[in-house]
Coordinates of C-alpha atoms in Angstrom, one line a residue:
M18 CA -18.6 19.6 3.8
S19 CA -19.0 17.8 7.1
K20 CA -18.2 18.1 10.7
V21 CA -16.3 15.6 12.8
T22 CA -16.3 15.5 16.6
I23 CA -13.8 13.7 18.8
I24 CA -15.0 12.9 22.3
G25 CA -11.8 12.8 24.4
G26 CA -10.1 15.2 21.9
G27 CA -7.4 16.0 24.5
G28 CA -6.0 12.5 24.1
V29 CA -2.3 12.0 23.0
R30 CA -3.3 10.2 19.8
T31 CA -5.6 13.0 18.5
P32 CA -2.8 14.7 16.4
L33 CA -2.4 11.4 14.5
V34 CA -6.1 11.3 13.8
I35 CA -5.9 15.0 12.6
Y36 CA -3.1 14.0 10.3
G37 CA -5.1 11.2 8.9
L38 CA -8.2 13.3 8.4
A39 CA -6.2 15.9 6.5
Q40 CA -4.4 13.3 4.4
A41 CA -7.7 11.6 3.4
R42 CA -9.4 14.8 2.3
L43 CA -12.9 13.7 3.2
G44 CA -14.5 17.1 2.7
I45 CA -14.3 17.9 6.4
S46 CA -15.1 21.5 7.2
E47 CA -14.6 21.5 11.0
L48 CA -13.1 19.3 13.6
V49 CA -14.2 19.8 17.2
L50 CA -12.3 18.4 20.2
F51 CA -14.5 17.8 23.2
D52 CA -12.7 17.1 26.5
I53 CA -13.4 17.8 30.1
D54 CA -9.8 19.0 30.4
Q55 CA -9.9 22.1 28.2
E56 CA -6.3 23.1 28.9
R57 CA -5.1 19.8 27.6
A58 CA -7.5 19.9 24.6
G59 CA -6.2 23.4 23.8
T60 CA -2.6 22.0 23.7
I61 CA -3.6 19.2 21.4
A62 CA -5.6 21.6 19.2
R63 CA -2.5 23.8 18.8
L64 CA -0.4 20.7 17.9
G65 CA -3.1 19.7 15.4
A66 CA -3.0 23.1 13.8
E67 CA 0.7 22.7 13.3
V68 CA 0.0 19.3 11.7
L69 CA -2.4 20.9 9.3
R70 CA 0.0 23.6 8.1
S71 CA 1.7 21.1 5.8
F72 CA -1.8 20.4 4.2
N73 CA -2.6 24.1 3.7
Q74 CA -5.2 24.2 6.5
P75 CA -7.8 21.8 4.9
F76 CA -10.3 22.4 7.8
Q77 CA -10.6 24.3 11.1
I78 CA -10.0 22.9 14.6
R79 CA -11.6 24.1 17.7
T80 CA -12.3 22.9 21.2
S81 CA -15.5 22.7 23.2
A82 CA -16.5 21.9 26.8
D83 CA -20.2 21.4 25.7
L84 CA -20.7 18.0 24.1
H85 CA -24.1 18.9 22.6
E86 CA -22.6 21.9 20.9
A87 CA -19.5 20.0 19.9
A88 CA -21.4 17.2 18.2
N89 CA -24.4 19.1 16.9
G90 CA -24.9 18.1 13.3
A91 CA -21.7 16.1 13.1
R92 CA -21.3 13.4 10.4
F93 CA -18.8 11.4 12.4
V94 CA -18.3 11.2 16.2
L95 CA -15.1 9.5 17.2
N96 CA -15.2 8.2 20.8
S97 CA -11.8 8.0 22.5
V98 CA -12.1 8.6 26.3
R99 CA -10.1 7.5 29.3
A100 CA -12.4 7.9 32.3
G101 CA -10.2 8.8 35.3
G102 CA -7.2 9.4 33.1
M103 CA -3.9 7.5 33.1
S104 CA -3.7 7.6 36.9
A105 CA -6.8 5.5 37.1
R106 CA -5.3 3.0 34.7
A107 CA -2.1 2.8 36.7
R108 CA -4.1 2.3 39.9
D109 CA -6.2 -0.5 38.4
E110 CA -3.2 -2.3 37.1
R111 CA -1.5 -2.0 40.5
I112 CA -4.6 -3.6 42.2
A113 CA -4.3 -6.5 39.8
I114 CA -0.6 -7.0 40.7
D115 CA -1.5 -6.9 44.4
N116 CA -3.8 -9.8 43.7
G117 CA -1.2 -11.9 41.9
L118 CA -2.3 -11.1 38.4
A119 CA -0.8 -9.1 35.5
G120 CA -1.9 -5.5 35.4
Q121 CA -3.2 -4.6 31.9
E122 CA -5.8 -2.0 30.9
T123 CA -8.0 -4.0 28.6
T124 CA -7.6 -7.6 29.9
G125 CA -7.9 -9.1 33.4
P126 CA -8.9 -7.0 36.4
G127 CA -7.6 -3.8 34.8
G128 CA -9.9 -4.3 31.8
A129 CA -12.9 -5.0 34.1
A130 CA -12.2 -1.9 36.2
M131 CA -11.8 0.2 33.0
A132 CA -15.2 -1.1 31.8
L133 CA -16.9 -0.4 35.1
R134 CA -15.5 3.1 35.2
T135 CA -16.0 3.9 31.5
L136 CA -19.4 2.5 30.6
P137 CA -21.5 5.0 32.6
V138 CA -19.6 7.9 31.1
T139 CA -19.8 6.6 27.6
L140 CA -23.5 5.9 27.8
A141 CA -24.1 9.4 29.2
H142 CA -22.2 10.8 26.2
A143 CA -24.2 8.6 23.9
R144 CA -27.5 10.0 25.1
I145 CA -26.3 13.5 24.2
I146 CA -25.2 12.3 20.7
E147 CA -28.6 10.8 20.1
Q148 CA -30.0 14.3 20.4
A149 CA -27.3 16.3 18.8
A150 CA -26.3 14.1 15.9
P151 CA -28.8 11.2 15.5
E152 CA -27.6 10.4 12.0
A153 CA -23.9 10.4 12.8
W154 CA -21.7 7.4 12.6
F155 CA -20.3 6.8 16.2
I156 CA -16.9 5.3 15.8
N157 CA -15.7 3.8 19.1
F158 CA -11.9 3.7 19.9
T159 CA -12.5 3.6 23.6
N160 CA -11.3 0.5 25.4
P161 CA -12.2 -2.2 26.1
A162 CA -13.4 -1.6 22.6
G163 CA -15.5 -4.7 21.9
L164 CA -17.2 -4.5 25.3
I165 CA -17.9 -0.8 25.1
T166 CA -19.3 -1.3 21.5
Q167 CA -21.6 -4.1 22.7
A168 CA -23.0 -1.8 25.5
L169 CA -23.5 1.0 23.0
T170 CA -25.2 -1.1 20.3
Q171 CA -27.6 -2.8 22.9
N172 CA -28.5 0.3 24.9
T173 CA -28.6 3.2 22.4
R174 CA -30.0 4.1 19.0
L175 CA -26.7 5.3 17.6
R176 CA -25.1 3.9 14.5
V177 CA -22.0 2.4 16.2
I178 CA -18.8 0.8 14.8
G179 CA -16.0 -0.4 17.0
I180 CA -12.4 -0.3 15.8
C181 CA -9.1 -1.6 16.9
D182 CA -5.7 -1.7 15.0
T183 CA -4.6 -5.0 16.6
P184 CA -5.7 -7.3 13.8
I185 CA -4.3 -5.2 10.9
E186 CA -1.1 -4.7 12.9
L187 CA -0.7 -8.5 13.0
F188 CA -1.5 -8.8 9.3
H189 CA 1.2 -6.3 8.4
R190 CA 3.7 -8.1 10.6
I191 CA 2.9 -11.4 8.8
A192 CA 3.4 -9.8 5.4
E193 CA 6.7 -8.3 6.5
A194 CA 7.9 -11.6 8.0
L195 CA 7.1 -13.4 4.7
G196 CA 8.6 -10.6 2.6
E197 CA 5.3 -10.2 0.7
S198 CA 3.3 -7.2 -0.3
Y199 CA 0.4 -6.7 2.2
N200 CA -1.9 -5.6 -0.7
E201 CA -1.4 -9.1 -2.3
M202 CA -2.4 -11.0 0.8
A203 CA -5.7 -12.1 2.5
F204 CA -6.3 -13.2 6.1
D205 CA -8.9 -15.5 7.6
Y206 CA -9.5 -13.9 11.0
A207 CA -12.1 -14.2 13.7
G208 CA -12.6 -13.6 17.5
L209 CA -13.4 -10.9 19.9
N210 CA -11.6 -7.6 20.5
H211 CA -8.2 -8.4 21.9
L212 CA -9.1 -12.1 21.7
G213 CA -8.7 -13.0 18.0
W214 CA -6.8 -15.4 15.8
V215 CA -5.6 -15.6 12.2
R216 CA -6.7 -19.0 10.9
H217 CA -5.3 -18.9 7.4
V218 CA -2.9 -16.7 5.4
Y219 CA -3.1 -16.3 1.6
V220 CA -0.6 -14.8 -0.8
R221 CA -2.0 -14.1 -4.2
G222 CA -4.7 -16.6 -3.5
V223 CA -2.4 -19.4 -2.3
D224 CA -2.7 -20.7 1.2
V225 CA 0.7 -20.2 2.9
T226 CA -0.4 -21.0 6.5
E227 CA 1.4 -24.3 6.7
R228 CA 4.7 -22.7 5.6
L229 CA 4.4 -20.0 8.2
L230 CA 3.4 -22.4 11.0
K231 CA 6.4 -24.6 10.3
D232 CA 9.0 -21.8 10.6
A233 CA 9.7 -20.9 14.2
R234 CA 11.9 -18.1 13.1
L235 CA 9.1 -16.4 11.2
L236 CA 6.7 -16.9 14.0
R237 CA 9.0 -15.0 16.4
Q238 CA 8.9 -12.0 14.1
L239 CA 5.2 -11.5 14.3
Y240 CA 5.1 -9.7 17.6
P241 CA 6.5 -6.5 19.1
S242 CA 8.2 -8.6 21.8
D243 CA 9.0 -12.3 22.3
L244 CA 5.6 -13.1 23.5
F245 CA 4.7 -16.6 22.3
D246 CA 6.6 -19.9 22.2
P247 CA 6.4 -21.0 18.5
E248 CA 5.4 -24.5 19.8
L249 CA 2.3 -22.9 21.3
I250 CA 1.3 -21.4 17.9
Q251 CA 2.1 -24.6 16.2
A252 CA 0.0 -26.6 18.7
L253 CA -3.0 -24.2 18.2
R254 CA -2.5 -24.1 14.5
L255 CA -3.7 -20.5 14.9
I256 CA -1.8 -17.2 15.0
P257 CA -3.0 -15.2 18.1
T258 CA -3.1 -11.5 18.4
E259 CA -0.7 -10.1 21.0
Y260 CA -3.3 -9.7 23.7
L261 CA -3.6 -13.5 24.0
F262 CA -0.3 -13.2 25.8
F263 CA -2.3 -12.2 28.9
Y264 CA -4.3 -15.4 28.6
Y265 CA -1.7 -17.9 27.5
S266 CA 1.2 -16.5 29.6
Q267 CA -0.5 -14.7 32.5
R268 CA 2.1 -15.8 35.1
R269 CA 5.0 -14.8 32.9
A270 CA 3.5 -11.3 32.3
Y271 CA 3.0 -10.9 36.0
R272 CA 6.5 -11.9 36.9
N273 CA 7.9 -9.5 34.3
Q274 CA 5.9 -6.7 35.8
L275 CA 7.3 -7.6 39.2
R276 CA 10.8 -7.6 37.9
A277 CA 10.3 -4.3 36.2
G278 CA 8.8 -2.8 39.3
A279 CA 6.1 -1.0 37.2
T280 CA 3.2 -1.5 34.9
R281 CA 2.7 -0.1 31.4
G282 CA 0.1 2.4 32.9
E283 CA 2.6 3.6 35.5
E284 CA 5.3 4.2 32.9
L285 CA 2.9 5.9 30.4
Q286 CA 1.6 8.1 33.2
R287 CA 5.2 9.4 33.7
L288 CA 5.8 9.7 30.0
N289 CA 2.6 11.7 29.4
Q290 CA 3.3 14.0 32.3
E291 CA 6.7 14.7 30.7
L292 CA 5.1 15.3 27.3
F293 CA 2.6 17.9 28.4
S294 CA 5.2 19.6 30.6
Q295 CA 7.5 19.9 27.6
L296 CA 4.7 21.1 25.3
T297 CA 3.7 23.9 27.6
G298 CA 5.2 27.1 26.2
E299 CA 7.0 25.5 23.3
E300 CA 7.0 27.0 19.9
S301 CA 4.8 25.2 17.4
G302 CA 7.6 23.6 15.4
E303 CA 9.4 22.5 18.5
A304 CA 6.2 21.1 20.0
L305 CA 5.7 18.9 16.9
K306 CA 9.2 17.5 17.2
T307 CA 8.6 16.8 20.9
Y308 CA 5.4 15.0 20.1
R309 CA 7.1 12.9 17.4
R310 CA 9.8 11.9 19.8
Y311 CA 7.1 11.0 22.4
L312 CA 5.3 8.7 19.9
S313 CA 8.4 7.0 18.7
R314 CA 9.4 6.2 22.3
R315 CA 5.9 5.1 23.2
N316 CA 5.5 2.9 20.1
A317 CA 8.9 1.3 20.4
S318 CA 8.2 0.3 24.0
Y319 CA 4.9 -1.4 23.3
M320 CA 4.6 -4.8 25.0
K321 CA 8.3 -4.8 26.0
L322 CA 7.7 -4.5 29.7
E323 CA 5.2 -7.4 29.9
G324 CA 7.0 -9.6 27.4
Q325 CA 10.6 -9.0 28.6
G326 CA 10.7 -7.2 32.0
G327 CA 12.7 -4.1 32.6
S328 CA 11.8 -0.6 31.7
A329 CA 9.6 -0.3 28.7
L330 CA 10.6 3.3 28.0
S331 CA 14.2 3.2 26.8
T332 CA 15.0 5.4 23.8
P333 CA 14.4 3.6 20.5
Q334 CA 17.4 2.9 18.3
K335 CA 15.4 3.8 15.2
E336 CA 12.9 6.6 15.1
D337 CA 10.5 6.1 12.1
D338 CA 8.0 8.9 11.5
P339 CA 5.0 7.9 13.6
F340 CA 2.6 9.8 11.3
E341 CA 3.6 7.7 8.3
T342 CA 3.1 4.2 9.8
A343 CA 1.0 1.8 7.8
T344 CA -1.1 0.9 10.8
G345 CA -2.5 2.5 14.0
Y346 CA -5.8 3.8 15.2
H347 CA -5.7 6.8 12.8
R348 CA -5.3 4.5 9.8
I349 CA -8.2 2.2 10.6
A350 CA -10.4 5.2 11.6
L351 CA -9.7 6.7 8.2
D352 CA -10.3 3.4 6.4
V353 CA -13.7 3.2 8.2
M354 CA -14.6 6.8 7.4
R355 CA -13.6 6.4 3.7
G356 CA -15.7 3.3 3.6
L357 CA -18.8 4.9 5.1
T358 CA -18.6 7.7 2.5
S359 CA -18.2 5.5 -0.5
K360 CA -20.3 3.2 -2.7
E361 CA -17.2 1.0 -3.3
V362 CA -17.1 -2.0 -0.9
R363 CA -13.9 -2.5 1.1
E364 CA -12.9 -5.2 3.6
V365 CA -12.1 -3.9 7.1
V366 CA -11.9 -5.9 10.4
L367 CA -14.4 -4.3 12.7
N368 CA -16.2 -4.8 16.0
T369 CA -19.8 -5.2 15.0
P370 CA -22.9 -7.2 15.8
N371 CA -22.3 -10.9 15.0
N372 CA -25.5 -11.5 12.9
G373 CA -24.4 -15.1 12.3
A374 CA -20.8 -14.4 11.4
I375 CA -19.5 -16.6 14.2
E376 CA -21.9 -19.5 14.6
D377 CA -21.0 -20.1 18.3
L378 CA -22.2 -16.6 19.5
E379 CA -25.5 -14.8 19.8
T380 CA -26.8 -12.5 17.0
D381 CA -26.3 -9.3 19.0
D382 CA -22.9 -10.2 20.5
I383 CA -20.1 -7.9 19.3
V384 CA -17.5 -9.8 17.4
E385 CA -14.3 -8.8 15.7
V386 CA -14.4 -10.1 12.1
P387 CA -13.7 -9.0 8.5
C388 CA -16.6 -6.9 7.2
D389 CA -17.7 -5.6 3.9
L390 CA -18.0 -1.8 4.4
D391 CA -19.6 0.9 2.3
Q392 CA -21.9 3.9 2.7
D393 CA -24.6 1.5 4.0
G394 CA -22.5 0.4 6.9
P395 CA -20.7 -2.8 7.8
R396 CA -21.8 -6.3 6.9
P397 CA -19.8 -9.0 8.8
R398 CA -18.5 -11.9 6.7
R399 CA -19.5 -15.4 7.8
T400 CA -16.5 -17.2 9.5
G401 CA -18.3 -20.4 10.6
K402 CA -17.6 -22.2 13.9
L403 CA -14.6 -21.4 16.1
P404 CA -11.9 -24.0 16.4
D405 CA -12.3 -26.3 19.4
S406 CA -9.0 -25.0 20.9
V407 CA -10.4 -21.5 21.4
R408 CA -14.2 -21.9 21.5
G409 CA -14.4 -22.3 25.2
L410 CA -12.2 -19.3 25.9
V411 CA -14.2 -17.1 23.6
L412 CA -17.5 -18.2 25.1
S413 CA -16.4 -17.6 28.6
V414 CA -14.9 -14.2 27.8
K415 CA -18.2 -13.2 26.1
A416 CA -20.1 -14.4 29.2
Y417 CA -17.9 -12.2 31.3
E418 CA -18.5 -9.2 29.0
R419 CA -22.2 -9.6 29.2
T420 CA -22.1 -9.7 33.0
I421 CA -19.7 -6.8 33.5
I422 CA -22.0 -4.7 31.3
K423 CA -24.9 -5.6 33.5
A424 CA -22.8 -4.7 36.6
A425 CA -21.9 -1.3 35.2
L426 CA -25.5 -0.5 34.2
S427 CA -27.0 -1.7 37.5
G428 CA -24.3 -0.5 39.8
S429 CA -24.2 -4.0 41.4
A430 CA -21.0 -4.9 43.2
A431 CA -22.3 -8.5 43.4
M432 CA -22.7 -8.6 39.6
A433 CA -19.2 -7.2 39.2
R434 CA -17.8 -10.0 41.4
L435 CA -19.8 -12.6 39.4
A436 CA -18.3 -11.2 36.2
L437 CA -14.7 -11.6 37.5
L438 CA -15.6 -15.1 38.6
E439 CA -16.7 -15.9 35.1
Y440 CA -13.6 -14.3 33.6
P441 CA -10.9 -17.0 32.8
I442 CA -8.0 -14.7 33.9
V443 CA -9.5 -14.3 37.4
G444 CA -11.9 -17.2 38.0
E445 CA -11.7 -17.2 41.8
W446 CA -14.4 -15.7 44.1
E447 CA -12.0 -14.5 46.8
I448 CA -9.9 -12.6 44.3
A449 CA -13.0 -11.2 42.7
K450 CA -14.3 -9.9 46.0
D451 CA -10.9 -8.4 46.9
I452 CA -10.6 -6.6 43.6
V453 CA -14.1 -5.1 43.6
G454 CA -13.6 -4.1 47.2
K455 CA -10.3 -2.3 46.5
L456 CA -11.8 -0.5 43.5
T457 CA -14.6 1.0 45.6
E458 CA -12.2 1.8 48.4
S459 CA -9.6 3.5 46.3
D460 CA -11.8 5.7 44.1
P461 CA -15.0 7.4 45.2
Q462 CA -16.0 7.4 41.5
Y463 CA -16.8 3.7 41.8
L464 CA -19.0 4.3 44.8
G465 CA -21.6 5.8 42.4
Y466 CA -21.5 2.8 40.2
L467 CA -21.1 -0.2 42.5
R468 CA -23.0 -0.9 45.7

């Protein structure tokens, strides 16, 4: 029997993880939710207990405000924090828009701000886990996932794996567009977190990439919104993950946000406030229905605001059970945990040290590539050199990631400005200076990190 700890256990996706843990039956005896907001963690724990009732209570859930106690002896520590909460995300995204750039939490100025705010918190947590659970696998959900994972692997002794559901979400969409079984398909994929591309698609061993690239109708079905011109994908001869929208169509995303009069963070802040207001005092059965409606609404609105403009939070026409989706953070987290407890090797796309997988990057750079995973941990598969059309972008984004990590660790505002100058989405000194200045002016929390 084993113990699992979630750092940031009061997060809105935690009940999904609880559902996955119960479904997987990994021999878990106890799940501990650590969160600085104990009231919110308690609400999520009650919701999680309701989720477990359909599984005949396979393990116990409790909350803790003491991370050392919460993680002591844990086999897995899941890291899912949002330093500053959704209000900080909304503010960061608004600062980006005020500087003529799209506001997004993991790319552009919003991603840089999130990294600066989150890294000191995450590394402080990591120091505690090194003492409380030195043998645990530390599974990082926290965004920007690749950047945070790189800081953790290079500055702690933890056994760290970074996860993101973006690649597998695209894989499933490709399978659905082609009308094929996902289990009979394979995907050649490489890149960084939120900066990756599918290079080849195989169905029962046959390369069908050319067929897919030639069909504009199929290409438009691969994303939650109409993000990419099929001619762009055909010119690249690569299928980008949806976050490349903020690189390839930055101005369009910005204009759509202006038209909508909001950012995703601002709308989710309102939606989350509404959720927790409704959950307070609700009976357990009704609370679970409320939570399902919330997830359906949130999932259906994904990338709609940035890709189309207008409000992203209209009521979905079709409400699938969000617990039973084939993808999502809870699914990939469970795939990873199953892999780490098994002798059987499985393929999972992970954020992990490069170790030669992508020839263009350093050995210790965190990359997002298919890995062979078993109880001995992940082993990245070699993917060779990056295509010429994306190599420069990947190298410049990785340079930015290295510099923003240095800025967060040193507290140097000058280093933060340099990182934004290196970043392709920003790339201008005056904008970099203004963004860093507004961050430190708007939130005293940054004053402890940047000087």
